[in-house]
Coordinates of N, CA, C and O in Angstrom, one line a residue:
X261 N 149.7 103.3 107.7 CA 148.3 103.8 108.0 C 148.1 105.2 107.5 O 149.0 106.0 107.5
X262 N 146.9 105.4 107.1 CA 146.5 106.7 106.6 C 146.2 107.7 107.8 O 145.6 107.3 108.8
X263 N 146.6 108.9 107.7 CA 146.4 109.9 108.7 C 145.0 110.6 108.5 O 144.7 111.0 107.4
X264 N 144.3 110.6 109.6 CA 143.0 111.2 109.5 C 143.1 112.7 109.9 O 143.9 113.1 110.7
X265 N 142.3 113.6 109.2 CA 142.4 115.0 109.5 C 141.5 115.4 110.7 O 141.7 116.4 111.3
X266 N 140.6 114.5 111.1 CA 139.7 114.8 112.2 C 140.3 114.1 113.5 O 140.7 113.0 113.4
X267 N 140.3 114.8 114.6 CA 140.7 114.2 115.8 C 139.8 113.1 116.3 O 138.6 113.1 115.9
X268 N 140.2 112.1 117.0 CA 139.4 111.1 117.5 C 138.2 111.7 118.4 O 138.4 112.8 119.0
X269 N 137.1 111.0 118.4 CA 135.9 111.6 119.1 C 136.2 111.8 120.6 O 135.6 112.7 121.2
X270 N 137.1 111.0 121.2 CA 137.4 111.2 122.6 C 138.2 112.5 122.9 O 138.4 112.9 124.1
X271 N 138.8 113.1 121.9 CA 139.6 114.3 122.1 C 138.7 115.5 122.0 O 137.9 115.6 121.1
X272 N 138.7 116.4 123.0 CA 137.9 117.6 123.0 C 138.7 118.8 122.9 O 139.7 118.9 123.7
X273 N 138.4 119.7 122.1 CA 139.2 120.9 122.0 C 138.8 121.8 123.1 O 137.6 122.2 123.3
X274 N 139.8 122.2 123.9 CA 139.6 123.1 125.1 C 139.8 124.5 124.6 O 140.8 124.9 124.0
X275 N 138.8 125.4 124.9 CA 139.0 126.8 124.6 C 138.9 127.6 125.9 O 138.2 127.2 126.8
X276 N 139.6 128.7 125.9 CA 139.5 129.6 127.1 C 138.2 130.3 127.1 O 137.7 130.8 126.1
X277 N 137.5 130.3 128.3 CA 136.2 130.9 128.4 C 136.4 132.4 128.4 O 137.4 132.9 128.9
X278 N 135.5 133.1 127.9 CA 135.5 134.6 127.8 C 135.2 135.2 129.2 O 134.3 134.7 129.9
X279 N 135.9 136.2 129.6 CA 135.6 136.9 130.9 C 134.6 137.9 130.6 O 134.7 138.7 129.6
X280 N 133.5 137.9 131.4 CA 132.4 138.8 131.2 C 132.7 140.0 132.1 O 133.1 139.9 133.2
X281 N 132.6 141.2 131.5 CA 132.8 142.4 132.3 C 131.7 142.8 133.2 O 130.5 142.5 132.9
X282 N 132.0 143.3 134.4 CA 131.0 143.8 135.3 C 130.9 145.3 135.0 O 132.0 146.0 134.7
X283 N 129.8 145.9 135.1 CA 129.6 147.3 134.9 C 129.1 148.0 136.1 O 128.3 147.5 136.8
X284 N 129.7 149.2 136.4 CA 129.2 150.0 137.6 C 128.1 150.8 137.1 O 128.0 151.1 135.9
X285 N 127.2 151.2 138.0 CA 126.0 152.0 137.6 C 126.4 153.3 136.9 O 127.4 154.0 137.3
X286 N 125.6 153.7 135.9 CA 125.9 154.9 135.2 C 125.8 156.2 136.0 O 126.2 157.2 135.6
X287 N 125.1 156.1 137.1 CA 124.9 157.3 138.0 C 126.1 157.7 138.8 O 126.1 158.7 139.4
X288 N 127.1 156.8 138.7 CA 128.4 157.1 139.5 C 129.5 157.4 138.5 O 129.6 156.8 137.5
X289 N 130.4 158.3 139.0 CA 131.6 158.5 138.2 C 132.5 157.3 138.5 O 132.7 156.8 139.6
X290 N 133.1 156.8 137.4 CA 133.9 155.6 137.5 C 135.3 155.8 136.9 O 135.5 156.7 136.1
X291 N 136.2 154.9 137.2 CA 137.5 154.8 136.6 C 137.5 153.5 135.8 O 137.0 152.5 136.3
X292 N 138.0 153.6 134.6 CA 138.0 152.4 133.7 C 139.5 152.2 133.2 O 140.3 153.1 133.3
X293 N 139.7 151.0 132.8 CA 141.0 150.6 132.2 C 141.2 151.4 130.9 O 140.4 151.5 130.0
X294 N 142.3 152.1 130.9 CA 142.6 153.0 129.7 C 142.9 152.2 128.5 O 142.7 152.6 127.3
X295 N 143.2 150.9 128.6 CA 143.6 150.0 127.5 C 142.3 149.4 126.8 O 142.3 149.2 125.6
X296 N 141.3 149.0 127.7 CA 140.1 148.3 127.1 C 138.8 148.9 127.5 O 137.8 148.4 127.1
X297 N 138.8 149.9 128.4 CA 137.6 150.6 128.9 C 136.8 149.8 129.9 O 135.6 150.1 130.1
X298 N 137.3 148.7 130.4 CA 136.5 147.9 131.4 C 136.4 148.7 132.7 O 137.4 149.4 133.1
X299 N 135.3 148.8 133.3 CA 135.1 149.5 134.6 C 136.1 148.9 135.6 O 136.2 147.7 135.7
X300 N 136.7 149.7 136.5 CA 137.6 149.3 137.5 C 137.1 149.6 138.9 O 137.1 148.8 139.8
X301 N 136.7 150.9 139.1 CA 136.3 151.4 140.4 C 135.4 152.5 140.4 O 135.4 153.3 139.4
X302 N 134.6 152.7 141.5 CA 133.7 153.8 141.6 C 134.5 155.0 142.3 O 135.2 154.8 143.3
X303 N 134.3 156.2 141.8 CA 135.0 157.3 142.3 C 134.6 157.5 143.8 O 135.5 158.0 144.6
X304 N 133.4 157.2 144.2 CA 133.0 157.3 145.6 C 133.8 156.4 146.5 O 133.8 156.6 147.8
X305 N 134.5 155.4 146.0 CA 135.3 154.5 146.8 C 136.8 155.0 147.0 O 137.6 154.3 147.6
X306 N 137.1 156.1 146.3 CA 138.5 156.6 146.3 C 138.8 157.1 147.8 O 138.1 157.9 148.3
X307 N 139.8 156.6 148.3 CA 140.2 157.0 149.7 C 141.1 158.2 149.6 O 140.9 159.2 150.2
X308 N 142.1 158.1 148.7 CA 143.0 159.3 148.5 C 143.9 159.1 147.3 O 144.0 158.0 146.7
X309 N 144.4 160.2 146.9 CA 145.5 160.2 145.9 C 146.7 160.0 146.6 O 147.2 160.8 147.4
X310 N 147.3 158.8 146.5 CA 148.6 158.5 147.2 C 149.7 159.4 146.7 O 150.6 159.8 147.4
X311 N 149.6 159.8 145.4 CA 150.5 160.7 144.8 C 149.9 161.2 143.5 O 148.8 160.9 143.3
X312 N 150.6 161.9 142.8 CA 150.1 162.4 141.5 C 149.9 161.2 140.5 O 149.1 161.3 139.6
X313 N 150.6 160.1 140.8 CA 150.5 159.0 139.9 C 149.7 157.8 140.4 O 149.4 156.9 139.6
X314 N 149.3 157.8 141.7 CA 148.6 156.6 142.2 C 147.4 157.0 142.9 O 147.2 158.1 143.5
X315 N 146.4 156.1 142.9 CA 145.1 156.3 143.6 C 144.9 155.1 144.6 O 145.2 153.9 144.2
X316 N 144.5 155.3 145.8 CA 144.3 154.3 146.8 C 142.8 154.1 146.9 O 142.1 155.0 147.2
X317 N 142.3 152.9 146.6 CA 140.9 152.6 146.7 C 140.6 151.6 147.8 O 141.4 150.8 148.3
X318 N 139.3 151.8 148.3 CA 138.8 150.9 149.3 C 138.5 149.5 148.6 O 138.9 149.3 147.5
X319 N 137.8 148.7 149.3 CA 137.6 147.3 148.8 C 136.9 147.1 147.5 O 137.1 146.2 146.7
X320 N 135.9 148.0 147.2 CA 135.1 147.8 146.0 C 135.8 148.1 144.7 O 136.4 149.1 144.5
X321 N 135.8 147.1 143.9 CA 136.3 147.2 142.5 C 135.8 146.1 141.7 O 135.3 145.1 142.2
X322 N 135.8 146.3 140.4 CA 135.3 145.2 139.5 C 136.3 145.0 138.4 O 137.2 145.8 138.1
X323 N 136.2 143.8 137.7 CA 137.1 143.5 136.6 C 138.6 143.5 136.9 O 139.4 143.8 136.1
X324 N 138.9 143.3 138.2 CA 140.3 143.3 138.6 C 140.7 142.0 139.2 O 140.0 141.5 140.1
X325 N 141.7 141.4 138.7 CA 142.2 140.1 139.2 C 143.4 140.4 140.1 O 144.0 141.5 140.0
X326 N 143.8 139.4 140.9 CA 144.9 139.6 141.8 C 145.9 138.4 141.7 O 145.5 137.2 141.7
X327 N 147.2 138.7 141.6 CA 148.2 137.7 141.5 C 148.6 137.3 142.9 O 148.1 137.7 143.9
X328 N 149.7 136.5 143.0 CA 150.2 136.0 144.3 C 150.9 137.1 145.0 O 151.5 138.0 144.4
X329 N 150.9 137.1 146.3 CA 151.5 138.1 147.2 C 153.0 137.8 147.2 O 153.4 136.6 147.2
X330 N 153.8 138.9 147.3 CA 155.2 138.8 147.6 C 155.7 140.0 148.4 O 155.0 141.0 148.4
X331 N 156.7 139.8 149.1 CA 157.3 140.9 149.9 C 158.0 141.9 149.0 O 158.9 141.5 148.2
X332 N 157.8 143.2 149.2 CA 158.5 144.2 148.5 C 158.8 145.4 149.4 O 157.9 145.7 150.3
X333 N 159.9 146.0 149.2 CA 160.2 147.2 150.0 C 159.7 148.4 149.1 O 160.2 148.6 148.0
X334 N 158.7 149.1 149.6 CA 158.2 150.3 148.9 C 158.7 151.5 149.7 O 159.4 151.5 150.7
X335 N 158.3 152.7 149.2 CA 158.7 153.9 149.8 C 158.3 154.0 151.3 O 159.0 154.7 152.1
X336 N 157.2 153.4 151.7 CA 156.7 153.4 153.0 C 157.1 152.2 153.8 O 156.6 152.0 154.9
X337 N 158.1 151.4 153.4 CA 158.6 150.3 154.1 C 158.2 148.9 153.5 O 157.8 148.9 152.3
X338 N 158.4 147.9 154.2 CA 158.2 146.5 153.8 C 156.8 146.2 153.8 O 156.1 146.4 154.8
X339 N 156.2 145.6 152.7 CA 154.8 145.2 152.6 C 154.8 143.9 151.8 O 155.6 143.6 151.0
X340 N 153.7 143.1 152.1 CA 153.4 142.0 151.2 C 152.3 142.5 150.3 O 151.3 142.9 150.7
X341 N 152.6 142.5 149.0 CA 151.7 143.0 148.0 C 151.5 142.0 146.9 O 152.3 141.1 146.7
X342 N 150.4 142.1 146.2 CA 150.1 141.3 145.1 C 149.7 142.2 143.9 O 149.0 143.2 144.1
X343 N 150.3 141.9 142.7 CA 150.0 142.7 141.5 C 148.5 142.5 141.2 O 148.0 141.4 141.4
X344 N 147.9 143.6 140.8 CA 146.5 143.5 140.3 C 146.5 143.8 138.8 O 147.3 144.5 138.3
X345 N 145.5 143.2 138.1 CA 145.5 143.3 136.7 C 144.0 143.4 136.2 O 143.1 143.0 136.9
X346 N 143.8 144.0 135.0 CA 142.5 144.0 134.4 C 142.1 142.7 133.9 O 142.9 142.0 133.2
X347 N 141.0 142.2 134.4 CA 140.5 140.8 134.0 C 140.2 140.8 132.5 O 140.2 139.7 131.9
X348 N 139.9 141.9 131.9 CA 139.5 141.9 130.4 C 140.8 141.9 129.5 O 140.8 141.0 128.6
X349 N 141.7 142.7 129.7 CA 142.9 142.8 128.8 C 144.2 142.3 129.4 O 145.2 142.3 128.8
X350 N 144.2 142.0 130.7 CA 145.3 141.4 131.5 C 146.4 142.4 131.7 O 147.5 142.0 132.1
X351 N 146.2 143.7 131.5 CA 147.2 144.7 131.8 C 147.4 144.8 133.4 O 146.4 144.9 134.1
X352 N 148.7 144.9 133.8 CA 148.9 145.1 135.2 C 148.6 146.5 135.5 O 149.0 147.5 134.9
X353 N 147.7 146.7 136.6 CA 147.2 148.0 136.9 C 147.9 148.7 138.1 O 147.9 149.9 138.3
X354 N 148.3 147.9 139.0 CA 148.9 148.3 140.3 C 149.1 147.2 141.2 O 149.5 146.1 140.8
X355 N 148.7 147.3 142.5 CA 148.9 146.3 143.5 C 147.9 146.4 144.6 O 147.3 147.4 144.8
X356 N 147.8 145.3 145.3 CA 146.9 145.2 146.5 C 147.9 145.0 147.7 O 148.8 144.2 147.7
X357 N 147.6 145.8 148.8 CA 148.3 145.6 150.0 C 147.8 144.4 150.8 O 146.6 144.4 151.3
X358 N 148.5 143.3 150.9 CA 148.1 142.1 151.6 C 148.4 142.2 153.1 O 147.7 141.9 154.0
X359 N 149.7 142.7 153.4 CA 150.1 142.8 154.8 C 151.2 144.0 154.9 O 152.0 144.1 154.0
X360 N 151.0 144.7 155.9 CA 152.0 145.8 156.2 C 152.8 145.4 157.5 O 152.2 144.9 158.4
X361 N 154.1 145.4 157.4 CA 154.9 145.0 158.5 C 155.1 146.1 159.6 O 155.5 145.8 160.7
X362 N 154.9 147.3 159.2 CA 155.0 148.4 160.2 C 153.6 148.8 160.6 O 152.7 149.0 159.8
X363 N 153.4 149.1 161.9 CA 152.1 149.4 162.5 C 151.5 150.6 161.9 O 150.3 150.7 161.7
X364 N 152.3 151.6 161.5 CA 151.8 152.9 161.0 C 151.2 152.7 159.6 O 150.5 153.5 159.1
X365 N 151.5 151.5 158.9 CA 151.0 151.3 157.6 C 149.9 150.3 157.5 O 149.4 149.9 156.5
X366 N 149.4 149.8 158.7 CA 148.4 148.7 158.7 C 147.1 149.2 158.0 O 146.3 148.3 157.6
X367 N 146.8 150.4 158.0 CA 145.5 150.9 157.4 C 145.5 150.6 155.9 O 144.4 150.6 155.3
X368 N 146.6 150.3 155.3 CA 146.6 150.0 153.8 C 146.2 148.5 153.5 O 145.9 148.2 152.4
X369 N 146.2 147.7 154.5 CA 145.9 146.3 154.3 C 144.6 146.1 153.7 O 143.6 146.6 154.1
X370 N 144.5 145.3 152.6 CA 143.3 145.0 151.9 C 142.9 146.1 150.9 O 141.8 145.9 150.2
X371 N 143.7 147.1 150.7 CA 143.3 148.2 149.8 C 144.1 148.0 148.5 O 145.1 147.4 148.5
X372 N 143.7 148.7 147.5 CA 144.2 148.6 146.2 C 144.8 149.9 145.7 O 144.2 151.0 145.9
X373 N 146.0 149.9 145.1 CA 146.6 151.0 144.4 C 146.4 150.8 142.9 O 146.8 149.7 142.4
X374 N 145.8 151.7 142.2 CA 145.7 151.6 140.8 C 146.5 152.8 140.2 O 146.3 154.0 140.6
X375 N 147.5 152.5 139.3 CA 148.3 153.6 138.8 C 147.5 154.4 137.8 O 146.7 153.9 137.0
X376 N 147.6 155.7 137.9 CA 146.8 156.7 137.1 C 147.1 156.4 135.6 O 146.2 156.6 134.8
X377 N 148.3 156.0 135.2 CA 148.6 155.8 133.8 C 147.7 154.7 133.2 O 147.6 154.6 132.0
X378 N 147.0 153.9 134.0 CA 146.2 152.8 133.5 C 144.7 153.0 133.7 O 143.9 152.1 133.4
X379 N 144.3 154.2 134.0 CA 142.9 154.6 134.3 C 142.5 155.7 133.4 O 143.3 156.6 133.0
X380 N 141.2 155.7 133.1 CA 140.5 156.8 132.5 C 139.2 157.1 133.2 O 138.6 156.1 133.7
X381 N 138.8 158.3 133.3 CA 137.6 158.7 133.9 C 136.4 158.4 133.0 O 136.4 158.8 131.8
X382 N 135.3 157.8 133.5 CA 134.1 157.6 132.8 C 132.9 158.0 133.6 O 132.9 158.1 134.8
X383 N 131.8 158.2 132.9 CA 130.4 158.4 133.5 C 130.3 159.7 134.3 O 130.6 159.7 135.5
X384 N 129.9 160.8 133.8 CA 129.5 161.9 134.5 C 130.7 162.8 135.0 O 130.4 163.7 135.8
X385 N 131.9 162.7 134.5 CA 132.9 163.7 134.8 C 132.7 164.9 134.0 O 132.4 164.8 132.8
X386 N 132.9 166.0 134.5 CA 132.7 167.3 133.8 C 134.0 168.0 133.5 O 135.0 167.8 134.1

């Protein structure tokens, strides 16, 4: 039998859909992914600089995906955390605190750490 170059009509080529970026308002100072410049977080949502290398953010963030949670021993004790990544370029940015096992660390639950090495300041920084 002769080989056909076209696939049968019942076969459909599946393509990955493009992720659309969300943009934060230009009136706010924002942090963006240093690798692709997708907006990540509003500066007004910054809770604290956890260290010189890390920023702790409140719930609001855009273009950030979350992986599965796993238990890790961090400097502040045992936590269930999930890696977070840029939805646009898929770079791992930091982690989300899903559960803190020590009562003194419960305030971190639901919050996001974004490593400074993966962020750039955008919109209105002087």
